JSON list of C-alpha atoms in Angstrom, two decimals:
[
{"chain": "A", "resi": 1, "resn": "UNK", "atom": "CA", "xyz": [122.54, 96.31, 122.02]},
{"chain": "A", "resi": 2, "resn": "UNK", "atom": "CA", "xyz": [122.80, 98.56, 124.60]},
{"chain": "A", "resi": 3, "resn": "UNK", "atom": "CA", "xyz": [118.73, 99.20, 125.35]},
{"chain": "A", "resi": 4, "resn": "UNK", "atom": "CA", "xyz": [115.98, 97.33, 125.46]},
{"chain": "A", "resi": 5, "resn": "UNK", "atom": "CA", "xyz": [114.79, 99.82, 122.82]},
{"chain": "A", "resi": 6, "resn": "UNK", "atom": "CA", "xyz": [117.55, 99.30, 121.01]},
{"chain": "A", "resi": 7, "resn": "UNK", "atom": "CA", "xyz": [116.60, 95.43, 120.58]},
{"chain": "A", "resi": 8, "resn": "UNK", "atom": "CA", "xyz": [112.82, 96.39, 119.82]},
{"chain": "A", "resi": 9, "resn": "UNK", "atom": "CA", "xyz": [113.94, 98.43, 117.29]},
{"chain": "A", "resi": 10, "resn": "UNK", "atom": "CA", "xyz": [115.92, 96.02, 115.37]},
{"chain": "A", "resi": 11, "resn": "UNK", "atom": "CA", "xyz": [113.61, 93.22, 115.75]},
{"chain": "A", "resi": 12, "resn": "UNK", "atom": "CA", "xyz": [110.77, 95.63, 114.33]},
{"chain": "A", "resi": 13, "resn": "UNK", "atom": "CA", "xyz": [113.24, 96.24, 111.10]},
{"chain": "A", "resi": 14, "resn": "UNK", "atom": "CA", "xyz": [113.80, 92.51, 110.84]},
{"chain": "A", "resi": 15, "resn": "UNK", "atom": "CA", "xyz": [109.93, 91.60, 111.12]},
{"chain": "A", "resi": 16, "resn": "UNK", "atom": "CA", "xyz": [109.32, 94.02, 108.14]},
{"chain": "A", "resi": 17, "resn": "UNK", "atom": "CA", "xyz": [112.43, 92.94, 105.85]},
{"chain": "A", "resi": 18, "resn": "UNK", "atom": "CA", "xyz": [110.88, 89.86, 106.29]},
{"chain": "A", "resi": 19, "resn": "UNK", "atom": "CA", "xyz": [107.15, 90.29, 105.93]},
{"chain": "A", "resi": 20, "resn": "UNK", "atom": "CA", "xyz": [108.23, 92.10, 102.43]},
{"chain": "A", "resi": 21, "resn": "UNK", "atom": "CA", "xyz": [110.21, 88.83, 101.61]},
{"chain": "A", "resi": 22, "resn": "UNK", "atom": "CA", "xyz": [107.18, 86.53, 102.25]},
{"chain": "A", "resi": 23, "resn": "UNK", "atom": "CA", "xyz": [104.59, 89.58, 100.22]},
{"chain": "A", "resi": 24, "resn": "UNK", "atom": "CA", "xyz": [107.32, 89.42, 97.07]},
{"chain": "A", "resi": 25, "resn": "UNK", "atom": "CA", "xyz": [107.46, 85.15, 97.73]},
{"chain": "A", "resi": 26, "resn": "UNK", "atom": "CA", "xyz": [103.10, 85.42, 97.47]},
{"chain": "A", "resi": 27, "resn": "UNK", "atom": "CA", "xyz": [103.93, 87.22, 94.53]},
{"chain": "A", "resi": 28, "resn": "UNK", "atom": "CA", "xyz": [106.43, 85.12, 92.96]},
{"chain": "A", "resi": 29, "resn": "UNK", "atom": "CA", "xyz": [103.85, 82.05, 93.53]},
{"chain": "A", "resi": 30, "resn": "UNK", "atom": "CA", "xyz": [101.20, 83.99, 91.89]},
{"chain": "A", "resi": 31, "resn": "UNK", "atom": "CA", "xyz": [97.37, 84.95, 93.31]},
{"chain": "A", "resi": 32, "resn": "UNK", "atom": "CA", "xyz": [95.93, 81.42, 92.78]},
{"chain": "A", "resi": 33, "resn": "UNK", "atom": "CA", "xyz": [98.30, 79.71, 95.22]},
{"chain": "A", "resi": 34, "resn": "UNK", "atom": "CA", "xyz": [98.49, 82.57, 97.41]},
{"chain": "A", "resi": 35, "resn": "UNK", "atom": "CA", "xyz": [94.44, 82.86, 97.98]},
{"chain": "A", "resi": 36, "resn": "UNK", "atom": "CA", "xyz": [94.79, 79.33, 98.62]},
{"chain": "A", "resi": 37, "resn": "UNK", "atom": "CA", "xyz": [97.56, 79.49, 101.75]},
{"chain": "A", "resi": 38, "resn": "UNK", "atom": "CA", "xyz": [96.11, 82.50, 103.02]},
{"chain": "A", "resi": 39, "resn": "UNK", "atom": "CA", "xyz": [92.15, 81.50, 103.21]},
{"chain": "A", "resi": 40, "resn": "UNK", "atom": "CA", "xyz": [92.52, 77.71, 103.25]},
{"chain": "A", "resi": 41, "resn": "UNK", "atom": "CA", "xyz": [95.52, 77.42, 105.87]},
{"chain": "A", "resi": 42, "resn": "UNK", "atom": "CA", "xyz": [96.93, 80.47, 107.32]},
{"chain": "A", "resi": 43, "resn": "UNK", "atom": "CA", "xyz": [94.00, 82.39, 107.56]},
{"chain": "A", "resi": 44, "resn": "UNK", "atom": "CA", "xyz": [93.12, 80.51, 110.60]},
{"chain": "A", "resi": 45, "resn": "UNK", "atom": "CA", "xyz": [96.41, 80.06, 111.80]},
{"chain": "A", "resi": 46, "resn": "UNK", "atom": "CA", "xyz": [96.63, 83.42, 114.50]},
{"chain": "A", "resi": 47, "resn": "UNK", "atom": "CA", "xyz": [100.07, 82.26, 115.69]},
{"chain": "A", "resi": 48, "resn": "UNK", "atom": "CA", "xyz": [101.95, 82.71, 112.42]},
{"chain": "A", "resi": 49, "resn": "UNK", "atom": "CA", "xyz": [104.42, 85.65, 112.83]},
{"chain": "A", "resi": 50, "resn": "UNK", "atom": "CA", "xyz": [103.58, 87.21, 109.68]},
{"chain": "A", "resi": 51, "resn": "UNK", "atom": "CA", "xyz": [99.76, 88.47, 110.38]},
{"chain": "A", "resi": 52, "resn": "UNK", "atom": "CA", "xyz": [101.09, 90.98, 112.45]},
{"chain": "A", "resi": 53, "resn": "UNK", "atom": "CA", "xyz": [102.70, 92.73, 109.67]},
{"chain": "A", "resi": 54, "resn": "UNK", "atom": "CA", "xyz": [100.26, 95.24, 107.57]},
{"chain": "A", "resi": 55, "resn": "UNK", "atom": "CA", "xyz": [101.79, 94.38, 104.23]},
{"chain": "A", "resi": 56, "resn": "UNK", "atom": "CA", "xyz": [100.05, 90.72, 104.55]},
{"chain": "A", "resi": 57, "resn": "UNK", "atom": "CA", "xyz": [96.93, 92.02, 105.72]},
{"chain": "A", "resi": 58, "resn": "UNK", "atom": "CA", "xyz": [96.59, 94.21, 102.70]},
{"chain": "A", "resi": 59, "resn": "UNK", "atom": "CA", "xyz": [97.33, 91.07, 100.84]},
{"chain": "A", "resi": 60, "resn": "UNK", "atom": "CA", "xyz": [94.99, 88.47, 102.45]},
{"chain": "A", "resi": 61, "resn": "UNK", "atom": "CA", "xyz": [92.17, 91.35, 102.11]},
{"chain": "A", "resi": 62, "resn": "UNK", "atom": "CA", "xyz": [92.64, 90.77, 98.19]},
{"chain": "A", "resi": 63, "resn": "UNK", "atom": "CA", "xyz": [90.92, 87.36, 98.78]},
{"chain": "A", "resi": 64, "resn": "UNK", "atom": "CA", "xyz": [87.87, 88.37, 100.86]},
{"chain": "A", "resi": 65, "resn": "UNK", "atom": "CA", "xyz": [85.96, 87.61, 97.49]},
{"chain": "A", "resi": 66, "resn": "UNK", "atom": "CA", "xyz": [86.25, 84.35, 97.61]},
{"chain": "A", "resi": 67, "resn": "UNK", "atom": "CA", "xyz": [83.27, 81.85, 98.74]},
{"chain": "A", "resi": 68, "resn": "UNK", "atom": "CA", "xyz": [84.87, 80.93, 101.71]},
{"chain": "A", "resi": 69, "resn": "UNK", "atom": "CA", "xyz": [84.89, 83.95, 103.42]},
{"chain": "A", "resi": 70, "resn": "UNK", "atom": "CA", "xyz": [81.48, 85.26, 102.13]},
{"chain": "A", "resi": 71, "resn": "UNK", "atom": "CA", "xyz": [79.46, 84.60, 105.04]},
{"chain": "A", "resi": 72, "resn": "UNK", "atom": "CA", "xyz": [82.24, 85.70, 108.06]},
{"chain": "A", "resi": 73, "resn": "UNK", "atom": "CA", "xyz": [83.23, 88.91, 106.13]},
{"chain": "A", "resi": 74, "resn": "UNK", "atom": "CA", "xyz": [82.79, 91.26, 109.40]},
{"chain": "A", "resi": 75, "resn": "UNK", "atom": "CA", "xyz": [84.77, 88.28, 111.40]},
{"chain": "A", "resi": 76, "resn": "UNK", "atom": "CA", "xyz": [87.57, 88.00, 109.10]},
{"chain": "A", "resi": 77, "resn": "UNK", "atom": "CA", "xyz": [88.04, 91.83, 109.14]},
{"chain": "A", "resi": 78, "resn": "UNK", "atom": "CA", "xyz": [87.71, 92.34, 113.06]},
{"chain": "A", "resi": 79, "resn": "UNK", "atom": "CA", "xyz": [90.25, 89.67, 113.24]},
{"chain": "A", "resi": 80, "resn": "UNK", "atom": "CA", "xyz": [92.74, 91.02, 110.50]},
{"chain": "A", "resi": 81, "resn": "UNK", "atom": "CA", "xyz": [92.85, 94.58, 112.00]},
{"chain": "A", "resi": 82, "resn": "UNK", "atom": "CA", "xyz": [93.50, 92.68, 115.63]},
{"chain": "A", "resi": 83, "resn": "UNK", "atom": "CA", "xyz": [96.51, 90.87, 114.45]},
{"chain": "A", "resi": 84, "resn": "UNK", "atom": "CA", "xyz": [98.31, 94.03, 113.14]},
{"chain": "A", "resi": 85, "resn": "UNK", "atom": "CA", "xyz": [100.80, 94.91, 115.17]},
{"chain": "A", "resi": 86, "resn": "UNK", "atom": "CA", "xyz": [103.13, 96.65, 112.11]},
{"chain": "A", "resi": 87, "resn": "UNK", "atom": "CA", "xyz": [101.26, 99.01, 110.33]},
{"chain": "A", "resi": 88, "resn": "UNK", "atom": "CA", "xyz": [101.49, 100.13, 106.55]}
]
């Protein structure tokens, strides 16, 4: 690394190798179990890496049908598009 850029760059790259691991893992696990990590426990959770990444927001937008998130729909959405830091 011979910038800071440099190291931006490649930690950028890294974050989205990885945020496609952890879509294909939601999809390996199948919707049920996924709706249920990302609305029951991560939704919550702003510190977990992966929010940032718009590949799991696209995913955990899939489940605003469920009860749960009925009455906070504008809330959840506000604070989806404010944890993207990697766009699509």
């Amino acid at each position: 690394m011979e910038t800071i850029d440099m190291l931006k760059d490649i930690v950028s790259d890294v974050s989205e190798v990885c945020s496609i691991v952890v879509a294909l893992t939601f999809e390996t696990i199948g919707p049920s179990f996924t709706g249920d990590l990302l609305v029951d426990s991560l939704g919550e959770q702003d510190e977990w890496a992966f929010h940032a990444n718009g590949y799991i927001a696209l995913i955990d937008s899939h489940f605003d049908y469920k009860h749960e998130r009925q009455g906070r729909l504008e809330e959840i959405h506000q604070r989806r598009e404010n944890r993207i830091k990697y766009q699509v």
